[in-house]
Amino acid sequence: MSKRAQGAAGPSQRQLRVGEQIRQVLAELLMRGETHDPDLDGRPITVSEVRMTPDLRTATAYVSPLGLDSDGADVVIKALARSASTLQRGIGRQVSLKFTPRLLFRLDTGFDYAAHIDRLLAKPVIRRDLDDEDDAAGDHVVGDHVVGDHVAEDGDRED
């Protein structure tokens, strides 16, 4: 079996291109409120990514409803699932494919994970450890400049 068939090589250029087209159309449809679902009306929803299966028959859209807790986000995901056929028709009118892909919706937790990492890095213990690593690498702070292998703040390299 080839690596592509096993999925080890990642998505093809076609999968990426079609996924991006569908992401743009889906975001536009949601922005215009074409779902006519009260759980979706007026809610800002970010479509961060659409992943296509290799046969382009299924599209998984990763969405982030803004300003909602996890219960509210679950309501939005269920409303999107109810509106999938309406959204599929809209995609079918705007994206030229042999088959209009079936839509699946998943909550995108990437933003939450990034915020969690930022909170961890802001903790004093972690900051101290990171500063200790910089000192161990031979860098020294002189005023607003880092002396060593890094570029100084004014753009001049100091050694």
One Martini backbone bead per residue (centre of mass of N, CA, C, O) as a GRO file, in nm:
protein
  159
    1MET     BB    1   0.098   0.035   0.022
    2SER     BB    2   0.079   0.355  -0.001
    3LYS     BB    3   0.128   0.646   0.164
    4ARG     BB    4  -0.125   0.790   0.065
    5ALA     BB    5  -0.324   0.560   0.144
    6GLN     BB    6  -0.232   0.582   0.456
    7GLY     BB    7  -0.186   0.910   0.525
    8ALA     BB    8   0.126   1.002   0.568
    9ALA     BB    9   0.142   1.261   0.359
   10GLY     BB   10  -0.119   1.391   0.360
   11PRO     BB   11  -0.264   1.629   0.204
   12SER     BB   12  -0.355   1.734  -0.083
   13GLN     BB   13  -0.380   1.996  -0.287
   14ARG     BB   14  -0.678   1.952  -0.349
   15GLN     BB   15  -0.782   1.934  -0.062
   16LEU     BB   16  -0.684   2.215   0.023
   17ARG     BB   17  -0.832   2.383  -0.192
   18VAL     BB   18  -1.123   2.285  -0.137
   19GLY     BB   19  -1.127   2.351   0.164
   20GLU     BB   20  -1.090   2.660   0.124
   21GLN     BB   21  -1.337   2.712  -0.047
   22ILE     BB   22  -1.543   2.606   0.162
   23ARG     BB   23  -1.467   2.795   0.391
   24GLN     BB   24  -1.545   3.059   0.250
   25VAL     BB   25  -1.841   2.990   0.186
   26LEU     BB   26  -1.932   2.918   0.473
   27ALA     BB   27  -1.868   3.190   0.602
   28GLU     BB   28  -2.060   3.351   0.421
   29LEU     BB   29  -2.324   3.203   0.491
   30LEU     BB   30  -2.311   3.265   0.797
   31MET     BB   31  -2.295   3.574   0.777
   32ARG     BB   32  -2.580   3.593   0.614
   33GLY     BB   33  -2.789   3.383   0.744
   34GLU     BB   34  -2.877   3.103   0.563
   35THR     BB   35  -3.005   2.900   0.790
   36HIS     BB   36  -3.257   2.981   0.969
   37ASP     BB   37  -3.142   2.966   1.274
   38PRO     BB   38  -3.179   3.069   1.599
   39ASP     BB   39  -2.890   2.953   1.704
   40LEU     BB   40  -2.732   3.135   1.462
   41ASP     BB   41  -2.847   3.402   1.475
   42GLY     BB   42  -2.603   3.651   1.522
   43ARG     BB   43  -2.356   3.459   1.531
   44PRO     BB   44  -2.026   3.444   1.572
   45ILE     BB   45  -1.842   3.246   1.326
   46THR     BB   46  -1.553   3.056   1.299
   47VAL     BB   47  -1.378   2.928   1.014
   48SER     BB   48  -1.067   2.774   1.030
   49GLU     BB   49  -1.135   2.479   0.896
   50VAL     BB   50  -1.118   2.242   0.611
   51ARG     BB   51  -1.149   1.893   0.584
   52MET     BB   52  -1.069   1.651   0.346
   53THR     BB   53  -1.126   1.387   0.193
   54PRO     BB   54  -0.978   1.215  -0.061
   55ASP     BB   55  -1.275   1.201  -0.221
   56LEU     BB   56  -1.445   1.475  -0.149
   57ARG     BB   57  -1.722   1.383   0.030
   58THR     BB   58  -1.591   1.507   0.300
   59ALA     BB   59  -1.646   1.780   0.535
   60THR     BB   60  -1.454   1.924   0.798
   61ALA     BB   61  -1.559   2.171   1.021
   62TYR     BB   62  -1.386   2.420   1.201
   63VAL     BB   63  -1.531   2.582   1.484
   64SER     BB   64  -1.587   2.923   1.641
   65PRO     BB   65  -1.774   3.042   1.882
   66LEU     BB   66  -1.819   3.353   1.997
   67GLY     BB   67  -1.870   3.403   2.339
   68LEU     BB   68  -1.876   3.096   2.444
   69ASP     BB   69  -1.941   2.834   2.606
   70SER     BB   70  -1.958   2.497   2.594
   71ASP     BB   71  -2.269   2.486   2.580
   72GLY     BB   72  -2.303   2.693   2.348
   73ALA     BB   73  -2.126   2.542   2.145
   74ASP     BB   74  -2.302   2.286   2.129
   75VAL     BB   75  -2.549   2.428   2.011
   76VAL     BB   76  -2.409   2.519   1.749
   77ILE     BB   77  -2.325   2.243   1.642
   78LYS     BB   78  -2.617   2.132   1.624
   79ALA     BB   79  -2.722   2.355   1.433
   80LEU     BB   80  -2.527   2.293   1.203
   81ALA     BB   81  -2.622   2.003   1.158
   82ARG     BB   82  -2.916   2.088   1.084
   83SER     BB   83  -2.792   2.293   0.842
   84ALA     BB   84  -2.625   2.124   0.635
   85SER     BB   85  -2.808   2.110   0.381
   86THR     BB   86  -2.818   2.412   0.327
   87LEU     BB   87  -2.510   2.453   0.307
   88GLN     BB   88  -2.461   2.248   0.077
   89ARG     BB   89  -2.623   2.399  -0.136
   90GLY     BB   90  -2.450   2.655  -0.129
   91ILE     BB   91  -2.189   2.513  -0.211
   92GLY     BB   92  -2.292   2.383  -0.480
   93ARG     BB   93  -2.334   2.671  -0.621
   94GLN     BB   94  -2.008   2.775  -0.572
   95VAL     BB   95  -1.880   2.483  -0.607
   96SER     BB   96  -1.697   2.295  -0.844
   97LEU     BB   97  -1.827   1.967  -0.826
   98LYS     BB   98  -1.927   1.651  -0.862
   99PHE     BB   99  -1.956   1.656  -0.543
  100THR     BB  100  -2.120   1.734  -0.265
  101PRO     BB  101  -2.022   1.760   0.039
  102ARG     BB  102  -2.034   1.641   0.342
  103LEU     BB  103  -2.115   1.787   0.653
  104LEU     BB  104  -1.900   1.853   0.929
  105PHE     BB  105  -1.886   1.940   1.283
  106ARG     BB  106  -1.628   2.107   1.477
  107LEU     BB  107  -1.461   2.200   1.748
  108ASP     BB  108  -1.228   2.451   1.792
  109THR     BB  109  -0.938   2.424   2.023
  110GLY     BB  110  -0.685   2.597   1.945
  111PHE     BB  111  -0.735   2.866   2.099
  112ASP     BB  112  -0.746   2.744   2.382
  113TYR     BB  113  -0.463   2.620   2.376
  114ALA     BB  114  -0.306   2.884   2.331
  115ALA     BB  115  -0.406   3.021   2.591
  116HIS     BB  116  -0.288   2.810   2.783
  117ILE     BB  117   0.007   2.851   2.705
  118ASP     BB  118   0.021   3.151   2.778
  119ARG     BB  119  -0.041   3.109   3.078
  120LEU     BB  120   0.202   2.932   3.139
  121LEU     BB  121   0.426   3.138   3.038
  122ALA     BB  122   0.332   3.364   3.261
  123LYS     BB  123   0.448   3.221   3.479
  124PRO     BB  124   0.700   3.278   3.696
  125VAL     BB  125   0.842   3.001   3.691
  126ILE     BB  126   0.866   2.980   3.382
  127ARG     BB  127   1.009   3.247   3.324
  128ARG     BB  128   1.257   3.180   3.491
  129ASP     BB  129   1.340   2.929   3.328
  130LEU     BB  130   1.371   3.076   3.058
  131ASP     BB  131   1.584   3.278   3.156
  132ASP     BB  132   1.793   3.062   3.238
  133GLU     BB  133   1.834   2.950   2.951
  134ASP     BB  134   1.944   3.211   2.828
  135ASP     BB  135   2.190   3.233   3.018
  136ALA     BB  136   2.315   2.951   2.943
  137ALA     BB  137   2.360   3.043   2.633
  138GLY     BB  138   2.518   3.341   2.674
  139ASP     BB  139   2.318   3.555   2.734
  140HIS     BB  140   2.293   3.916   2.771
  141VAL     BB  141   2.163   4.185   2.945
  142VAL     BB  142   2.179   4.526   2.801
  143GLY     BB  143   1.939   4.680   2.877
  144ASP     BB  144   1.766   4.647   2.561
  145HIS     BB  145   1.989   4.427   2.512
  146VAL     BB  146   2.108   4.137   2.348
  147VAL     BB  147   2.389   3.949   2.420
  148GLY     BB  148   2.490   3.748   2.140
  149ASP     BB  149   2.294   3.555   1.914
  150HIS     BB  150   2.111   3.792   1.918
  151VAL     BB  151   1.906   4.046   1.833
  152ALA     BB  152   1.878   4.354   1.874
  153GLU     BB  153   1.628   4.589   1.906
  154ASP     BB  154   1.765   4.792   1.679
  155GLY     BB  155   1.894   4.551   1.468
  156ASP     BB  156   2.165   4.510   1.588
  157ARG     BB  157   2.441   4.317   1.602
  158GLU     BB  158   2.574   4.156   1.893
  159ASP     BB  159   2.912   4.028   2.028
   0.00000   0.00000   0.00000
